[in-house]
mmCIF file of C-alpha atoms and ligand atoms in Angstrom:
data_model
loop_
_atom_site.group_PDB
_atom_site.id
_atom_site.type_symbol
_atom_site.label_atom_id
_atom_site.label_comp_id
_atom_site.label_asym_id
_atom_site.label_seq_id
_atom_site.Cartn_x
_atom_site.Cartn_y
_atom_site.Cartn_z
ATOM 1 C CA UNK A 1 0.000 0.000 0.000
ATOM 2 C CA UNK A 2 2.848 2.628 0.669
ATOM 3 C CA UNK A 3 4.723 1.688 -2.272
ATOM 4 C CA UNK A 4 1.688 2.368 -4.010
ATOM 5 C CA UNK A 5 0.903 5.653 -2.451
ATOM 6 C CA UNK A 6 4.453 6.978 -3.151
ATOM 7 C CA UNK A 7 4.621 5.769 -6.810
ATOM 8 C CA UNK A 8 1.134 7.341 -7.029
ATOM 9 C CA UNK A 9 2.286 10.705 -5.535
ATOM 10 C CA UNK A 10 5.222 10.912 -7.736
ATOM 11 C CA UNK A 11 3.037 10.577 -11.211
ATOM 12 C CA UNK A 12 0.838 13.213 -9.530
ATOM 13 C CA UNK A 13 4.018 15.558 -8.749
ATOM 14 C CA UNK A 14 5.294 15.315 -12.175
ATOM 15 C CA UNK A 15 1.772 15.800 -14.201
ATOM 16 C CA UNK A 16 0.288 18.538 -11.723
ATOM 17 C CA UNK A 17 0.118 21.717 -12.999
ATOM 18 C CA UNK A 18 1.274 24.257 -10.555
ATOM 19 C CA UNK A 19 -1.429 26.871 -11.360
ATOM 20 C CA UNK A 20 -5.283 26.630 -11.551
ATOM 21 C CA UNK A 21 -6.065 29.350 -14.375
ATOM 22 C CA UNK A 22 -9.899 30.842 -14.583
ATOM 23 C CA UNK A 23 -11.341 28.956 -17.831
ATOM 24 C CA UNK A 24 -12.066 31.780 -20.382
ATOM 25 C CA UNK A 25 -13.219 31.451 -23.865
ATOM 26 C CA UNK A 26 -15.255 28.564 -24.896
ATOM 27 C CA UNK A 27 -12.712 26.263 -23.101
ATOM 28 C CA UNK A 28 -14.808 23.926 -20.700
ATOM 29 C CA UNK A 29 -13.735 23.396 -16.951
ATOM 30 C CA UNK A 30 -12.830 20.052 -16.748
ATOM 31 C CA UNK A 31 -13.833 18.339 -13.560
ATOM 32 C CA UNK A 32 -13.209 14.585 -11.974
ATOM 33 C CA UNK A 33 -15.230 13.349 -9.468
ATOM 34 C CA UNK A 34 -15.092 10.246 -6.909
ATOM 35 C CA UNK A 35 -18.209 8.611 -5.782
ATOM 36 C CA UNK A 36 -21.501 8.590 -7.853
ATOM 37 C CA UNK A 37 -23.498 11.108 -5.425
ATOM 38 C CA UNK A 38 -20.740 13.204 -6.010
ATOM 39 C CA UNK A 39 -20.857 13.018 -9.714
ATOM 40 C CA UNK A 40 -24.653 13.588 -9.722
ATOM 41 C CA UNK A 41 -24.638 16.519 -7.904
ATOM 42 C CA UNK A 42 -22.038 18.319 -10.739
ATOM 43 C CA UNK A 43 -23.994 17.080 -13.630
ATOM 44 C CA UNK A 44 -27.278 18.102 -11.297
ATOM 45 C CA UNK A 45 -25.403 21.618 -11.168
ATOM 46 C CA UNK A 46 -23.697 22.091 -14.449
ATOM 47 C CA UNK A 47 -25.114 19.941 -17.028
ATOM 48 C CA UNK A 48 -23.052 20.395 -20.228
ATOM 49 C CA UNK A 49 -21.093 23.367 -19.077
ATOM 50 C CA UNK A 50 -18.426 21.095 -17.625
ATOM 51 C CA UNK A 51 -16.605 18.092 -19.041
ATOM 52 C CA UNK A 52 -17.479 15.533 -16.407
ATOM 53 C CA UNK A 53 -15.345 12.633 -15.887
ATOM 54 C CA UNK A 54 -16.840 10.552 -12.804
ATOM 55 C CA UNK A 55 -14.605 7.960 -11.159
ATOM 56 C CA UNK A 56 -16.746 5.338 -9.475
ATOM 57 C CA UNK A 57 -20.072 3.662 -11.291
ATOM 58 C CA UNK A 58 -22.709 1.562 -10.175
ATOM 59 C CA UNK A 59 -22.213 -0.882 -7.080
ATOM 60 C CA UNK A 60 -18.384 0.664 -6.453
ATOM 61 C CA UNK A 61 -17.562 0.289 -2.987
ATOM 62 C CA UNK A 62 -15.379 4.105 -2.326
ATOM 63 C CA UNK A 63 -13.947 2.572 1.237
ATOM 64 C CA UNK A 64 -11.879 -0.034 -1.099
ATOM 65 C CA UNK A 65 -11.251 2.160 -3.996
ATOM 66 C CA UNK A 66 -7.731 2.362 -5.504
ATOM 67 C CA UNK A 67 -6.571 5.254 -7.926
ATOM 68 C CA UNK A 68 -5.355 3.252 -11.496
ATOM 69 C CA UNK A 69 -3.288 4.856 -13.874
ATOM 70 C CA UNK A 70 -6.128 5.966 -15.910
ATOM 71 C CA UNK A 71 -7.905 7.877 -13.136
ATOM 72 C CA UNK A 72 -4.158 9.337 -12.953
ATOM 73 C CA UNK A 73 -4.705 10.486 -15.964
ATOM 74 C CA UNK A 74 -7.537 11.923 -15.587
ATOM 75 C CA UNK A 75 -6.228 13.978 -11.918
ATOM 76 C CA UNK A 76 -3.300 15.337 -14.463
ATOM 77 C CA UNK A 77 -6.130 16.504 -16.780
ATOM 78 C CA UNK A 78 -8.409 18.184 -14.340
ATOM 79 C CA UNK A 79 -9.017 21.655 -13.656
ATOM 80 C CA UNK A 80 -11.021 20.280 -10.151
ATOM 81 C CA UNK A 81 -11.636 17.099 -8.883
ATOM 82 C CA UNK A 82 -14.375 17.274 -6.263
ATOM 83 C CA UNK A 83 -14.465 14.063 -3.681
ATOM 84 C CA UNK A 84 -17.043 13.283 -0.896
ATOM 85 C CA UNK A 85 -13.938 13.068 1.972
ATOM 86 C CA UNK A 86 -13.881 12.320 5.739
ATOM 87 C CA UNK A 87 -11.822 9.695 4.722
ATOM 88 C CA UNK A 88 -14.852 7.543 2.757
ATOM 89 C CA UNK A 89 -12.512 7.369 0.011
ATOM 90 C CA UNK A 90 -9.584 5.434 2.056
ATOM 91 C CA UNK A 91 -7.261 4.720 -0.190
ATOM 92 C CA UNK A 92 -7.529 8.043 -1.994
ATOM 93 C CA UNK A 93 -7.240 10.528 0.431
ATOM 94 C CA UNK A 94 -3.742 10.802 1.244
ATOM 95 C CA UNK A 95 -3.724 11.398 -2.570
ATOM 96 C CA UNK A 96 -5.851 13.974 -2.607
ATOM 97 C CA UNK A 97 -4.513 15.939 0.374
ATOM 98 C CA UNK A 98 -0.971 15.759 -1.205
ATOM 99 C CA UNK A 99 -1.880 17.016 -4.865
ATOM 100 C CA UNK A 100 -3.471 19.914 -2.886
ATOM 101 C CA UNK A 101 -0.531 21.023 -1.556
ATOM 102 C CA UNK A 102 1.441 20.920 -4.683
ATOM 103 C CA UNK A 103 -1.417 23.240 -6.037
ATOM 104 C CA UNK A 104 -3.958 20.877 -7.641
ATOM 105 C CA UNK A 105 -7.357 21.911 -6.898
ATOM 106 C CA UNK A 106 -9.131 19.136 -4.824
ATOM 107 C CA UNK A 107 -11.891 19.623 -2.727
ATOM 108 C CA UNK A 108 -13.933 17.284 -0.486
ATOM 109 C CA UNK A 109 -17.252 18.149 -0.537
ATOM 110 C CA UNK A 110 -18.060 17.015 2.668
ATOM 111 C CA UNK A 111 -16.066 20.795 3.719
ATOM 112 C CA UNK A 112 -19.315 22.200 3.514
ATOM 113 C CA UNK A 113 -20.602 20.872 6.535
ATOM 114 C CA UNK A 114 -19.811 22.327 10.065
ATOM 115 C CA UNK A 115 -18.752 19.642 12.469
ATOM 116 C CA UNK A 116 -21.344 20.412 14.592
ATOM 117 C CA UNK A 117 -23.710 18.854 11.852
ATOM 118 C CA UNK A 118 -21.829 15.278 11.624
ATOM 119 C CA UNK A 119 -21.839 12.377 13.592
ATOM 120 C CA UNK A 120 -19.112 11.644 15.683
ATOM 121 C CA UNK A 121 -17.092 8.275 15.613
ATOM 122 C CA UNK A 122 -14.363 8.223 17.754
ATOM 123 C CA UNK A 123 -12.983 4.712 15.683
ATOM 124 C CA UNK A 124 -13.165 5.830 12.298
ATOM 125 C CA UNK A 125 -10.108 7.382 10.609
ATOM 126 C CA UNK A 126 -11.602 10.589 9.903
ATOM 127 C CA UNK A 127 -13.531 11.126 13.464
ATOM 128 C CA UNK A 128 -16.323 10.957 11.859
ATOM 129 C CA UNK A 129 -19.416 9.275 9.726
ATOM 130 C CA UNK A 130 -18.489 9.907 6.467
ATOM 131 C CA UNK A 131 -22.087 8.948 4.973
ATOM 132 C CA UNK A 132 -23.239 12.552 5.874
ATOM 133 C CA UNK A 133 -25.247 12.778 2.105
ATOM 134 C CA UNK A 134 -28.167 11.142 3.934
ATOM 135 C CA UNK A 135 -29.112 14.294 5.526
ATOM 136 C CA UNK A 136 -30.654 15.735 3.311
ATOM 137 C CA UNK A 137 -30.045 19.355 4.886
ATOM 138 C CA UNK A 138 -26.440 18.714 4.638
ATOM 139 C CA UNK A 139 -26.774 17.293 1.533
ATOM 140 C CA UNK A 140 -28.452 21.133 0.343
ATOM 141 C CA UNK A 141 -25.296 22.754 1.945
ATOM 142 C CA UNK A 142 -23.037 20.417 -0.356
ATOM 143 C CA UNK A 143 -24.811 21.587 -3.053
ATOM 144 C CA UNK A 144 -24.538 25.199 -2.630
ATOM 145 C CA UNK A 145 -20.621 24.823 -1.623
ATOM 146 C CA UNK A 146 -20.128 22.791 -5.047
ATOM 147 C CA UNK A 147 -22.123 25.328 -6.923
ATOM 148 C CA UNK A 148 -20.206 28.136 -5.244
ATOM 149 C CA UNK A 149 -16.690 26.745 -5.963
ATOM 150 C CA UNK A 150 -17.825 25.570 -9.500
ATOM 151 C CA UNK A 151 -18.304 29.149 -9.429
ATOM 152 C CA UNK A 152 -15.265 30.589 -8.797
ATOM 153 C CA UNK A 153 -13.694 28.033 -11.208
ATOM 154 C CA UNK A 154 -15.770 29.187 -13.856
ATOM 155 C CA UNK A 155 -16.914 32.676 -13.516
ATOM 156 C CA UNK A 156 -18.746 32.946 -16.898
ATOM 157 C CA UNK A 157 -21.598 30.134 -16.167
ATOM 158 C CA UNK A 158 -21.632 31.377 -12.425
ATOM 159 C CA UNK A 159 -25.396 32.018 -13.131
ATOM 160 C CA UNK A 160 -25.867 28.781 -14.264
ATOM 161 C CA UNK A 161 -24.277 26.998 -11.482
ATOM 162 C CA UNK A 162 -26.603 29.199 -8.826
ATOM 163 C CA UNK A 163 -29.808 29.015 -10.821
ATOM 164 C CA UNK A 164 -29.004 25.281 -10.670
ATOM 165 C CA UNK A 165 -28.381 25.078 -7.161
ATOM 166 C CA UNK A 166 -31.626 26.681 -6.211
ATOM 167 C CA UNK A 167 -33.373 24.752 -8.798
ATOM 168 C CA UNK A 168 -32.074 21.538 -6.980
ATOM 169 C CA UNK A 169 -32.529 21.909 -3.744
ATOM 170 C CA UNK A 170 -36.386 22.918 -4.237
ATOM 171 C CA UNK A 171 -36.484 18.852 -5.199
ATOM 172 C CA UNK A 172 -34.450 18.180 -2.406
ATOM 173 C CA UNK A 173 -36.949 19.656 -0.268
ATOM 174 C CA UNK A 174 -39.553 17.948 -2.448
ATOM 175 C CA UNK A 175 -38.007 14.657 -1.684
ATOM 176 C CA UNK A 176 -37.899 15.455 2.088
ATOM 177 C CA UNK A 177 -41.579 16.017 2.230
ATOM 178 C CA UNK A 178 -42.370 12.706 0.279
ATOM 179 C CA UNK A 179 -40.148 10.859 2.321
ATOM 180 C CA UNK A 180 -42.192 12.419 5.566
ATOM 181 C CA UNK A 181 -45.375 11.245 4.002
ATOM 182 C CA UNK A 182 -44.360 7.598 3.044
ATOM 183 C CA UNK A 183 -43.030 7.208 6.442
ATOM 184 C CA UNK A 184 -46.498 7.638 8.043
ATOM 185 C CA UNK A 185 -47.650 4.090 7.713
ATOM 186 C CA UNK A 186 -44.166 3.030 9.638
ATOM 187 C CA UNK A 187 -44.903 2.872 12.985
ATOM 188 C CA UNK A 188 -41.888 3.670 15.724
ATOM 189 C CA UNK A 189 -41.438 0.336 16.547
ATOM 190 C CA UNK A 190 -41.221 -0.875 13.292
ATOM 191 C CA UNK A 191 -38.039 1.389 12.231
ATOM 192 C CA UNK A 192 -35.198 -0.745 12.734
ATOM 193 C CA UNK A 193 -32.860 -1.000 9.717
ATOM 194 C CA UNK A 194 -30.259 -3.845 9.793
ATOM 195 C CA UNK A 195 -27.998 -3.451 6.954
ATOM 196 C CA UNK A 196 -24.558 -4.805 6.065
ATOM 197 C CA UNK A 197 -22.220 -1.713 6.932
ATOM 198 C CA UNK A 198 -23.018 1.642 9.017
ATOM 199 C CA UNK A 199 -24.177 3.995 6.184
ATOM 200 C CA UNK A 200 -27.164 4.606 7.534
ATOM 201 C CA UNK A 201 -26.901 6.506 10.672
ATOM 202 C CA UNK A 202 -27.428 10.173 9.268
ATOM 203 C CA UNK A 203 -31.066 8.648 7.679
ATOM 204 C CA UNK A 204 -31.489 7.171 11.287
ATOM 205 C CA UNK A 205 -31.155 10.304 13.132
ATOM 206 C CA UNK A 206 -33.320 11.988 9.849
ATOM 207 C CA UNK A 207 -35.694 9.553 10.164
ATOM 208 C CA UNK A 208 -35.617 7.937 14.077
ATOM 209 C CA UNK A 209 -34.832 4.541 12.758
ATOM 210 C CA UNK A 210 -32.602 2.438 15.267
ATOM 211 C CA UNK A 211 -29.461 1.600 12.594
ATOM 212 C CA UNK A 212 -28.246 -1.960 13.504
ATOM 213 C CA UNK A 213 -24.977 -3.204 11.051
ATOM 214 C CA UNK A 214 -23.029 -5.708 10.710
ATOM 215 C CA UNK A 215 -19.997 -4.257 9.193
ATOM 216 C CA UNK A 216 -18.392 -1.016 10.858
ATOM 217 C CA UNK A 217 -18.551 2.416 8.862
ATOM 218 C CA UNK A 218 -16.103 0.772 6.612
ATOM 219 C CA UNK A 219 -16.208 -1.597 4.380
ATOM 220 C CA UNK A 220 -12.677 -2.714 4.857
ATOM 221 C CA UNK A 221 -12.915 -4.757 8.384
ATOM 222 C CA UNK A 222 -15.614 -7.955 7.679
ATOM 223 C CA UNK A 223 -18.174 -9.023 9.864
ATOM 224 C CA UNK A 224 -17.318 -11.769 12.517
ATOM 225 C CA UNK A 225 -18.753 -14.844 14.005
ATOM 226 C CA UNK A 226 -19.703 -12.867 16.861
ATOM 227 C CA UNK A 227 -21.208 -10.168 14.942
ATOM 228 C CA UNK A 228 -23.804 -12.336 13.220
ATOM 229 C CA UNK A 229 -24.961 -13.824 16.314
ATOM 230 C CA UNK A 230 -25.228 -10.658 18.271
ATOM 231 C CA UNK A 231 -27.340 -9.326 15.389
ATOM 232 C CA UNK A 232 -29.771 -12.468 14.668
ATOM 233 C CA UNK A 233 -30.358 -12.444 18.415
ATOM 234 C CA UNK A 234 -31.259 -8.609 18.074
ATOM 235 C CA UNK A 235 -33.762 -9.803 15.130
ATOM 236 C CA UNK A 236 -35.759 -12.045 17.116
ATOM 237 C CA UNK A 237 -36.105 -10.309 20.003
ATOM 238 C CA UNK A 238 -37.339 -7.324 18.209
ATOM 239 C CA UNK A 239 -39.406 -9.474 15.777
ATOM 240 C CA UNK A 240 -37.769 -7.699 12.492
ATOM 241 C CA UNK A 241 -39.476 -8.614 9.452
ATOM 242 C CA UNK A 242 -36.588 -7.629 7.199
ATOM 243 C CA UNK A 243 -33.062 -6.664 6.983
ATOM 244 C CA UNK A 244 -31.300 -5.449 3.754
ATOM 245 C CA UNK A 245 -28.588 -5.822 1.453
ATOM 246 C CA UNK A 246 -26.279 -2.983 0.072
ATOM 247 C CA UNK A 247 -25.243 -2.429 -3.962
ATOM 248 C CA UNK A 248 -21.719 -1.899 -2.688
ATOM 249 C CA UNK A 249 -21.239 -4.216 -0.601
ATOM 250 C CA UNK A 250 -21.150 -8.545 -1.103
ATOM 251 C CA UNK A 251 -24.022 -9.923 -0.303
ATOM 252 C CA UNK A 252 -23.051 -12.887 1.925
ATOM 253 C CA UNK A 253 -22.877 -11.038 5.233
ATOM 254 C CA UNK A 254 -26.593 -10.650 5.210
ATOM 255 C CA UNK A 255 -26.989 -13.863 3.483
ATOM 256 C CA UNK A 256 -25.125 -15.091 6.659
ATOM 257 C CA UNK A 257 -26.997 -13.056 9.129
ATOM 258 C CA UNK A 258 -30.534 -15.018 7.648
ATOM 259 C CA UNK A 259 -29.245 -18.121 8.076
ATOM 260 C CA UNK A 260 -28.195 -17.476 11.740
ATOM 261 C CA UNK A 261 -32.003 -16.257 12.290
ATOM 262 C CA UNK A 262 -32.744 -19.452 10.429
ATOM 263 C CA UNK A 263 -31.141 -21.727 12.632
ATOM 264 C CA UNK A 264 -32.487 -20.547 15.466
ATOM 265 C CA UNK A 265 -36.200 -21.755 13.988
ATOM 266 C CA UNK A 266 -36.768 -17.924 12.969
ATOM 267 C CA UNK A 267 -37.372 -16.163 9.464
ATOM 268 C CA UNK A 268 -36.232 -13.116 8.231
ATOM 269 C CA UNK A 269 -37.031 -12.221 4.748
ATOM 270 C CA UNK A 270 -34.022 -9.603 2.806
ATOM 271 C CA UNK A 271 -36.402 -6.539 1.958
ATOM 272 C CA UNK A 272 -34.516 -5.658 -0.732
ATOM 273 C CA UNK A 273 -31.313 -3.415 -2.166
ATOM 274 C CA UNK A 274 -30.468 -0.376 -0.777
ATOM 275 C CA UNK A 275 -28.363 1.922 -2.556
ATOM 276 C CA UNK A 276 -25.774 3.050 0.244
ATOM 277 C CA UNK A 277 -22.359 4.595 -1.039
ATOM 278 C CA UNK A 278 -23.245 4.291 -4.143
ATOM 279 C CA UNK A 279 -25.663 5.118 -6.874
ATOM 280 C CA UNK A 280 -27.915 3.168 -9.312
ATOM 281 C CA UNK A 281 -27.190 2.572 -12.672
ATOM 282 C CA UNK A 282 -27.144 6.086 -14.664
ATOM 283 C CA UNK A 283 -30.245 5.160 -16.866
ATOM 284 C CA UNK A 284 -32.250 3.889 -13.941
ATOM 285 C CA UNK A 285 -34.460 6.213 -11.322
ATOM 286 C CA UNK A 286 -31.376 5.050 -9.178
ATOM 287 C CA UNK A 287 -29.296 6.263 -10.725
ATOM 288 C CA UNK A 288 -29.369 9.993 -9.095
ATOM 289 C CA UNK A 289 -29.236 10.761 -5.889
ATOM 290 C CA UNK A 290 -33.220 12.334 -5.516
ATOM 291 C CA UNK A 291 -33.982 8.590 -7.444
ATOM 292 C CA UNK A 292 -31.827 6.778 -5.343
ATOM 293 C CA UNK A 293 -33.160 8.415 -1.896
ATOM 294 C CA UNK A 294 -36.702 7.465 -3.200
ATOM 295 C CA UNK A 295 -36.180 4.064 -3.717
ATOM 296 C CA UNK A 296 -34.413 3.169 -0.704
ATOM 297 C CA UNK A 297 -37.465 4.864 1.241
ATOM 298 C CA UNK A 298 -40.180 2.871 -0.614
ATOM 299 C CA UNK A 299 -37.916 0.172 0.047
ATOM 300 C CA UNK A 300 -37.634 0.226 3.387
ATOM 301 C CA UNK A 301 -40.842 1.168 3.971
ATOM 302 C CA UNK A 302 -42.491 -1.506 1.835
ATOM 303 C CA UNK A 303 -40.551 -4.389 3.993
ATOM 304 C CA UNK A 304 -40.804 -3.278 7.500
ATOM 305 C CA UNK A 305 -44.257 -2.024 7.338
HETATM 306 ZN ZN1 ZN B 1 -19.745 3.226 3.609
#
């Protein structure tokens, strides 16, 4: 890993440009992004005034993701990359950080938000949950942030990137309302969400769902033995209908977790896929971040109610 890191730091330090220059002209600001939220919020916000080159697709975990050449590549080539940060992106941090200070413009969204607003977690790298785009407030002070520094970037289509802002979080605050209403048939008792890693703790304290995991914030540290049973007991004793499988993350630590509940003469049915740290395909409803909030409500709701 730090053989990698330093030959990946020294391809940066060669390729970086030394100054960010104000696009002018007709010349388009050319921006790499990390996860697919991310990514969806720039082409939310700029459409076809940037050239958009988005790192991680469908079902890409961003706690495992390594840089590869190409995506080196593609950092030499960018004006900005914009990255979600608090350390989701583990193995590209360090990167990040370091082609800032040799004058690369990188910028972790997640800046935005005062600390005040995140949850604390006193054993993750970062100090804190990095899964902060399910607040849905927060996730309206990311946007205006990106739309501010796209801004700055990229003074001529400033008007663009704030009509855009304030377009888009009017359907955030559309999707906060529907997610309100759905939630009405969900009694208190029923909101338990077992999942396979913590993302879910920002929709928990949204929402007042108790978040049970089996996997820690990251990805990177599997479940154990101990975890399953702990969890299956938790199931039965709080008669759960239905726990749920992530598109990032393998599937056999839930698969694991039924068949625990299983053998202990219980059912518990998977409720479904939820997207957690990563989007949908792009052609699907999914595939944004408003579609992808949407379905993991109706989701959730539609198995636990
Ligand atoms: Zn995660």
């Amino acid at each position: 890993m730090k053989n990698y890191l330093i030959i990946l730091i020294a391809l940066i330090t060669i390729s970086c440009k030394k100054e960010i220059k104000e696009k002018s002209g007709n010349e388009k600001l050319r921006v790499v992004t990390t996860t697919s939220q991310v990514t969806d919020l720039v082409k939310a916000l700029a459409g076809d005034k940037v050239i958009l080159e988005g790192l991680m697709g469908a079902g890409v975990d961003p706690h495992l993701y390594k840089a590869s050449e190409g995506d080196v590549t593609k950092f030499y080539n960018a004006d900005v990359i914009f990255y979600s940060g608090l350390h989701l992106e583990g193995k590209l941090e360090d990167v990040f950080e370091k082609m800032r200070h040799q004058g690369k413009n990188t910028i972790a969204v997640s800046d935005a938000i005062s600390k005040a607003d995140l949850i604390s977690s006193a054993d993750f790298a970062s100090s804190y949950d990095p899964h902060f785009w399910f607040s849905i407030p927060q996730w309206k002070k990311v946007t205006e942030y990106v739309a501010g520094e796209l801004s700055k970037l990229d003074a001529k289509n400033a008007t663009v990137y704030t009509d855009n802002a304030k377009k888009y979080i009017e359907k955030l605050t559309a999707l906060e309302k529907n997610n309100t209403a759905q939630l009405e048939v969900l009694p208190k008792e029923k909101r338990i969400l077992v999942t396979a890693h913590d993302a879910f703790a920002y929709f928990g304290k949204a929402y007042n769902f108790q978040v049970v995991s089996l996997q820690g914030l990251s990805t990177a540290t599997e479940a154990g033995v101990q975890d399953v049973q702990r969890i299956s007991s938790f199931i039965i004793e709080h008669n759960i209908k239905a726990v749920f499988i992530e598109s990032s993350v393998p599937v056999r630590t839930v698969e694991a977790l039924q068949a625990a509940v299983k053998a202990k003469n219980h059912q518990v049915e998977i409720g479904g896929t939820l997207y957690s740290d990563a989007l949908g395909n792009p052609d699907a409803v999914e595939g944004t971040y408003i579609g992808m909030y949407a379905y993991n409500m109706k989701t959730i709701v539609n198995a636990l109610k």
